[in-house]
Amino acid sequence: MVAVPAKNTPARSYSSGKPHPDFCAPDADVTIKSSDGDIFRIHTINVKANTTSFPLPSSDQSISEKDGELVDPDADVVSSYESKVLAILFRYLYPQPPHPDLADLSFTDLKDVAHAAQTYGIASAINICKIRLMAADVIEKHPVEMLNYAVGFLDNAQIDKIALQTLATKVEDALKELDSTVFKAWVLHREVWTRCHPPTTTYSTQYYALKHKSPTKDLAFSDCLERLRKGEFGDEDKTE
């Protein structure tokens, strides 16, 4: 079943973008423009069935309208994501061809697809992205970048698992990669670990942490982050 084209939908001239060859069905009734200018046409019925937060336009107004005028004459929705991300993501809106398994994506592209999937609430894409991102080799190669991503999209157990992999990271490297609040929580978490388990000639801080995969609540990164957000850290919280 395909969607019936929306009434009163203005004709698109594609004056400032080109139609994406995989998403240009003539009966599609929603037009999306990527951040780099490609035009995607998809079906409302598929969007409603497979997403929870995609910004569909109403029947008489475009999402990209402002004060009654189109911000972009080529699209109902102007996305902040690049064409290569949307081209992967929108495949999860349709049953055929089979959904991509994302095995061949670079870490950066995988992270971008995961972020877009979360933004638009596409469950099938979210699930495969989590499986790929939580793979041991991905976390090992990109622990700090993964921590930044995890804070917004994963549960506390997964966040804490990733945080343990970052303890040997240099402070200046963490500062470059992590968002401000995440970095502050990371510093506090790292300090707690090193005070409780100081490095020796035999064990580095990170090695010790990885050998103890079930830290107490006071040592968990997610706990440090939560308490930091609540403003609970102070002199009384210093570990003896």
mmCIF file of C-alpha atoms in Angstrom:
data_model
loop_
_atom_site.group_PDB
_atom_site.id
_atom_site.type_symbol
_atom_site.label_atom_id
_atom_site.label_comp_id
_atom_site.label_asym_id
_atom_site.label_seq_id
_atom_site.Cartn_x
_atom_site.Cartn_y
_atom_site.Cartn_z
ATOM 1 C CA MET A 1 0.000 0.000 0.000
ATOM 2 C CA VAL A 2 1.338 3.394 -0.920
ATOM 3 C CA ALA A 3 0.365 6.829 0.269
ATOM 4 C CA VAL A 4 -1.999 9.051 -1.689
ATOM 5 C CA PRO A 5 -0.262 12.297 -2.631
ATOM 6 C CA ALA A 6 -1.237 15.104 -0.272
ATOM 7 C CA LYS A 7 -3.735 17.654 -1.506
ATOM 8 C CA ASN A 8 -2.555 21.150 -2.238
ATOM 9 C CA THR A 9 1.063 20.044 -2.284
ATOM 10 C CA PRO A 10 2.940 22.602 -4.410
ATOM 11 C CA ALA A 11 4.939 21.344 -7.357
ATOM 12 C CA ARG A 12 8.662 21.137 -6.656
ATOM 13 C CA SER A 13 11.035 22.704 -9.123
ATOM 14 C CA TYR A 14 14.184 21.262 -7.454
ATOM 15 C CA SER A 15 15.809 24.586 -8.238
ATOM 16 C CA SER A 16 18.384 24.271 -5.465
ATOM 17 C CA GLY A 17 18.768 20.503 -5.127
ATOM 18 C CA LYS A 18 18.734 17.265 -7.083
ATOM 19 C CA PRO A 19 16.356 14.326 -6.557
ATOM 20 C CA HIS A 20 17.969 11.318 -4.883
ATOM 21 C CA PRO A 21 17.739 8.406 -7.349
ATOM 22 C CA ASP A 22 16.613 5.902 -4.693
ATOM 23 C CA PHE A 23 13.872 8.098 -3.218
ATOM 24 C CA CYS A 24 12.024 9.802 -6.043
ATOM 25 C CA ALA A 25 8.773 7.853 -6.425
ATOM 26 C CA PRO A 26 6.141 9.931 -8.254
ATOM 27 C CA ASP A 27 3.434 8.956 -5.726
ATOM 28 C CA ALA A 28 5.518 9.979 -2.675
ATOM 29 C CA ASP A 29 3.903 12.827 -0.794
ATOM 30 C CA VAL A 30 6.594 14.167 1.558
ATOM 31 C CA THR A 31 9.687 15.971 0.296
ATOM 32 C CA ILE A 32 12.835 16.214 2.428
ATOM 33 C CA LYS A 33 15.928 18.213 1.625
ATOM 34 C CA SER A 34 19.262 17.078 3.057
ATOM 35 C CA SER A 35 21.786 19.504 4.497
ATOM 36 C CA ASP A 36 23.901 19.121 1.358
ATOM 37 C CA GLY A 37 21.020 19.710 -1.054
ATOM 38 C CA ASP A 38 19.652 16.345 -2.186
ATOM 39 C CA ILE A 39 15.885 15.963 -2.448
ATOM 40 C CA PHE A 40 14.183 12.857 -1.013
ATOM 41 C CA ARG A 41 10.552 11.953 -1.679
ATOM 42 C CA ILE A 42 9.039 9.440 0.752
ATOM 43 C CA HIS A 43 5.547 8.248 1.706
ATOM 44 C CA THR A 44 3.613 9.519 4.705
ATOM 45 C CA ILE A 45 2.153 6.084 5.401
ATOM 46 C CA ASN A 46 5.648 4.583 5.763
ATOM 47 C CA VAL A 47 6.838 7.447 7.939
ATOM 48 C CA LYS A 48 3.871 7.104 10.300
ATOM 49 C CA ALA A 49 4.293 3.337 10.523
ATOM 50 C CA ASN A 50 8.032 3.339 11.191
ATOM 51 C CA THR A 51 8.940 6.521 13.087
ATOM 52 C CA THR A 52 7.880 8.194 16.312
ATOM 53 C CA SER A 53 9.214 11.718 15.911
ATOM 54 C CA PHE A 54 9.616 12.522 12.238
ATOM 55 C CA PRO A 55 8.435 16.113 11.595
ATOM 56 C CA LEU A 56 5.662 15.474 9.083
ATOM 57 C CA PRO A 57 3.970 18.571 7.683
ATOM 58 C CA SER A 58 0.266 19.065 8.188
ATOM 59 C CA SER A 59 -2.030 18.847 5.167
ATOM 60 C CA ASP A 60 -1.964 22.603 4.578
ATOM 61 C CA GLN A 61 1.419 23.705 5.855
ATOM 62 C CA SER A 62 5.023 22.728 5.321
ATOM 63 C CA ILE A 63 7.336 22.142 8.270
ATOM 64 C CA SER A 64 9.737 24.520 6.543
ATOM 65 C CA GLU A 65 7.160 27.311 6.413
ATOM 66 C CA LYS A 66 7.688 30.430 8.490
ATOM 67 C CA ASP A 67 5.066 33.159 8.771
ATOM 68 C CA GLY A 68 3.112 31.561 5.951
ATOM 69 C CA GLU A 69 5.971 31.446 3.439
ATOM 70 C CA LEU A 70 8.205 28.551 2.440
ATOM 71 C CA VAL A 71 11.697 28.806 3.856
ATOM 72 C CA ASP A 72 12.824 26.408 1.130
ATOM 73 C CA PRO A 73 10.587 26.026 -1.935
ATOM 74 C CA ASP A 74 12.006 22.568 -2.696
ATOM 75 C CA ALA A 75 11.022 20.735 0.499
ATOM 76 C CA ASP A 76 8.375 20.119 3.134
ATOM 77 C CA VAL A 77 11.138 19.273 5.610
ATOM 78 C CA VAL A 78 14.700 20.595 5.662
ATOM 79 C CA SER A 79 16.934 18.095 7.460
ATOM 80 C CA SER A 80 20.176 18.841 9.284
ATOM 81 C CA TYR A 81 21.608 15.500 8.106
ATOM 82 C CA GLU A 82 23.659 14.860 4.987
ATOM 83 C CA SER A 83 22.337 12.971 1.996
ATOM 84 C CA LYS A 84 24.466 9.893 2.671
ATOM 85 C CA VAL A 85 22.932 9.593 6.145
ATOM 86 C CA LEU A 86 19.338 10.017 4.978
ATOM 87 C CA ALA A 87 19.863 7.597 2.081
ATOM 88 C CA ILE A 88 20.728 4.872 4.602
ATOM 89 C CA LEU A 89 18.147 5.871 7.180
ATOM 90 C CA PHE A 90 15.159 6.057 4.852
ATOM 91 C CA ARG A 91 15.726 2.470 3.720
ATOM 92 C CA TYR A 92 14.425 1.445 7.148
ATOM 93 C CA LEU A 93 11.054 2.987 6.271
ATOM 94 C CA TYR A 94 10.409 0.379 3.577
ATOM 95 C CA PRO A 95 10.257 -3.444 3.769
ATOM 96 C CA GLN A 96 12.254 -3.999 0.568
ATOM 97 C CA PRO A 97 15.083 -4.215 -0.243
ATOM 98 C CA PRO A 98 16.363 -5.745 3.040
ATOM 99 C CA HIS A 99 17.455 -3.219 5.644
ATOM 100 C CA PRO A 100 21.189 -2.430 5.589
ATOM 101 C CA ASP A 101 23.261 -4.155 8.280
ATOM 102 C CA LEU A 102 25.707 -1.181 8.500
ATOM 103 C CA ALA A 103 28.686 -3.516 8.772
ATOM 104 C CA ASP A 104 30.731 -1.601 6.206
ATOM 105 C CA LEU A 105 30.134 1.931 7.520
ATOM 106 C CA SER A 106 32.943 4.007 8.952
ATOM 107 C CA PHE A 107 32.643 4.887 12.633
ATOM 108 C CA THR A 108 31.793 8.502 11.809
ATOM 109 C CA ASP A 109 29.033 7.547 9.370
ATOM 110 C CA LEU A 110 27.668 4.907 11.741
ATOM 111 C CA LYS A 111 27.511 7.446 14.552
ATOM 112 C CA ASP A 112 25.733 9.952 12.286
ATOM 113 C CA VAL A 113 23.160 7.371 11.195
ATOM 114 C CA ALA A 114 22.601 6.396 14.830
ATOM 115 C CA HIS A 115 22.069 10.026 15.806
ATOM 116 C CA ALA A 116 19.594 10.582 12.968
ATOM 117 C CA ALA A 117 17.749 7.360 13.832
ATOM 118 C CA GLN A 118 17.348 8.569 17.408
ATOM 119 C CA THR A 119 16.258 12.033 16.279
ATOM 120 C CA TYR A 120 13.518 10.679 14.026
ATOM 121 C CA GLY A 121 12.604 7.701 16.210
ATOM 122 C CA ILE A 122 13.207 4.908 13.710
ATOM 123 C CA ALA A 123 13.339 1.864 15.979
ATOM 124 C CA SER A 124 14.684 -0.678 13.496
ATOM 125 C CA ALA A 125 17.613 1.603 12.642
ATOM 126 C CA ILE A 126 18.239 2.458 16.303
ATOM 127 C CA ASN A 127 18.530 -1.220 17.209
ATOM 128 C CA ILE A 128 21.053 -2.152 14.520
ATOM 129 C CA CYS A 129 23.087 0.988 15.244
ATOM 130 C CA LYS A 130 23.320 0.068 18.929
ATOM 131 C CA ILE A 131 24.439 -3.446 18.068
ATOM 132 C CA ARG A 132 27.173 -2.140 15.772
ATOM 133 C CA LEU A 133 28.325 0.652 18.099
ATOM 134 C CA MET A 134 28.479 -1.588 21.165
ATOM 135 C CA ALA A 135 30.748 -4.095 19.413
ATOM 136 C CA ALA A 136 33.937 -4.598 21.404
ATOM 137 C CA ASP A 137 36.236 -3.563 18.564
ATOM 138 C CA VAL A 138 34.348 -0.277 18.029
ATOM 139 C CA ILE A 139 34.496 0.665 21.719
ATOM 140 C CA GLU A 140 38.173 -0.286 21.888
ATOM 141 C CA LYS A 141 39.081 1.878 18.882
ATOM 142 C CA HIS A 142 36.843 4.867 19.701
ATOM 143 C CA PRO A 143 36.182 4.859 23.463
ATOM 144 C CA VAL A 144 36.026 8.614 24.043
ATOM 145 C CA GLU A 145 33.877 9.356 20.988
ATOM 146 C CA MET A 146 31.611 6.467 21.993
ATOM 147 C CA LEU A 147 31.246 7.868 25.510
ATOM 148 C CA ASN A 148 30.067 11.181 24.096
ATOM 149 C CA TYR A 149 27.491 9.371 21.956
ATOM 150 C CA ALA A 150 26.461 6.957 24.714
ATOM 151 C CA VAL A 151 25.464 9.665 27.178
ATOM 152 C CA GLY A 152 22.683 10.809 24.897
ATOM 153 C CA PHE A 153 21.426 7.479 23.609
ATOM 154 C CA LEU A 154 22.398 4.431 25.700
ATOM 155 C CA ASP A 155 21.426 3.142 29.133
ATOM 156 C CA ASN A 156 23.611 3.572 32.231
ATOM 157 C CA ALA A 157 25.035 0.053 32.133
ATOM 158 C CA GLN A 158 26.258 0.552 28.583
ATOM 159 C CA ILE A 159 27.568 4.043 29.380
ATOM 160 C CA ASP A 160 29.541 2.731 32.373
ATOM 161 C CA LYS A 161 31.009 -0.095 30.293
ATOM 162 C CA ILE A 162 32.304 2.412 27.752
ATOM 163 C CA ALA A 163 33.571 4.808 30.434
ATOM 164 C CA LEU A 164 35.870 2.124 31.813
ATOM 165 C CA GLN A 165 37.599 1.991 28.442
ATOM 166 C CA THR A 166 38.460 5.705 28.580
ATOM 167 C CA LEU A 167 40.393 5.881 31.843
ATOM 168 C CA ALA A 168 43.807 5.841 30.175
ATOM 169 C CA THR A 169 42.867 8.691 27.843
ATOM 170 C CA LYS A 170 44.883 11.886 28.204
ATOM 171 C CA VAL A 171 42.930 14.781 29.673
ATOM 172 C CA GLU A 172 43.678 17.032 26.700
ATOM 173 C CA ASP A 173 42.349 14.377 24.292
ATOM 174 C CA ALA A 174 39.166 13.931 26.315
ATOM 175 C CA LEU A 175 38.697 17.698 26.413
ATOM 176 C CA LYS A 176 38.778 17.840 22.603
ATOM 177 C CA GLU A 177 36.182 15.108 22.136
ATOM 178 C CA LEU A 178 33.715 15.319 25.019
ATOM 179 C CA ASP A 179 30.895 17.766 25.557
ATOM 180 C CA SER A 180 31.416 20.099 28.512
ATOM 181 C CA THR A 181 29.208 18.286 31.043
ATOM 182 C CA VAL A 182 30.382 14.871 29.928
ATOM 183 C CA PHE A 183 33.999 15.968 30.260
ATOM 184 C CA LYS A 184 33.445 17.243 33.816
ATOM 185 C CA ALA A 185 31.801 13.961 34.777
ATOM 186 C CA TRP A 186 34.649 12.061 33.117
ATOM 187 C CA VAL A 187 37.263 13.977 35.135
ATOM 188 C CA LEU A 188 35.395 13.294 38.379
ATOM 189 C CA HIS A 189 34.960 9.612 37.511
ATOM 190 C CA ARG A 190 38.627 9.265 36.579
ATOM 191 C CA GLU A 191 39.708 10.955 39.810
ATOM 192 C CA VAL A 192 37.555 8.635 41.922
ATOM 193 C CA TRP A 193 38.994 5.585 40.190
ATOM 194 C CA THR A 194 42.603 6.677 40.568
ATOM 195 C CA ARG A 195 42.112 7.522 44.237
ATOM 196 C CA CYS A 196 40.492 4.178 44.996
ATOM 197 C CA HIS A 197 42.767 2.152 42.726
ATOM 198 C CA PRO A 198 46.026 4.070 42.202
ATOM 199 C CA PRO A 199 48.181 2.809 39.318
ATOM 200 C CA THR A 200 51.127 0.606 40.222
ATOM 201 C CA THR A 201 54.008 -0.784 38.240
ATOM 202 C CA THR A 202 51.860 -3.864 37.629
ATOM 203 C CA TYR A 203 48.440 -2.442 36.893
ATOM 204 C CA SER A 204 47.471 0.694 35.061
ATOM 205 C CA THR A 205 44.289 2.477 36.093
ATOM 206 C CA GLN A 206 42.496 1.331 32.950
ATOM 207 C CA TYR A 207 43.622 -2.279 33.329
ATOM 208 C CA TYR A 208 42.407 -2.363 36.910
ATOM 209 C CA ALA A 209 39.069 -0.869 35.894
ATOM 210 C CA LEU A 210 38.563 -3.386 33.116
ATOM 211 C CA LYS A 211 39.317 -6.237 35.516
ATOM 212 C CA HIS A 212 36.536 -4.935 37.789
ATOM 213 C CA LYS A 213 33.615 -4.681 35.399
ATOM 214 C CA SER A 214 30.977 -4.128 38.081
ATOM 215 C CA PRO A 215 32.103 -0.979 39.925
ATOM 216 C CA THR A 216 30.177 0.169 42.951
ATOM 217 C CA LYS A 217 27.604 2.901 42.435
ATOM 218 C CA ASP A 218 29.945 5.585 43.766
ATOM 219 C CA LEU A 219 32.526 4.633 41.161
ATOM 220 C CA ALA A 220 30.193 4.486 38.154
ATOM 221 C CA PHE A 221 30.535 7.192 35.513
ATOM 222 C CA SER A 222 26.751 7.462 35.158
ATOM 223 C CA ASP A 223 26.475 8.192 38.875
ATOM 224 C CA CYS A 224 29.106 10.939 38.615
ATOM 225 C CA LEU A 225 27.212 12.430 35.678
ATOM 226 C CA GLU A 226 23.853 12.326 37.443
ATOM 227 C CA ARG A 227 25.214 13.882 40.629
ATOM 228 C CA LEU A 228 27.044 16.549 38.633
ATOM 229 C CA ARG A 229 23.814 17.489 36.841
ATOM 230 C CA LYS A 230 22.077 17.785 40.198
ATOM 231 C CA GLY A 231 24.891 19.960 41.575
ATOM 232 C CA GLU A 232 25.654 17.427 44.308
ATOM 233 C CA PHE A 233 29.445 17.406 43.988
ATOM 234 C CA GLY A 234 31.269 19.388 46.647
ATOM 235 C CA ASP A 235 34.006 19.094 49.234
ATOM 236 C CA GLU A 236 32.004 16.523 51.145
ATOM 237 C CA ASP A 237 32.070 14.200 48.141
ATOM 238 C CA LYS A 238 35.837 13.857 48.021
ATOM 239 C CA THR A 239 37.016 10.306 48.428
ATOM 240 C CA GLU A 240 39.260 9.675 51.374
#
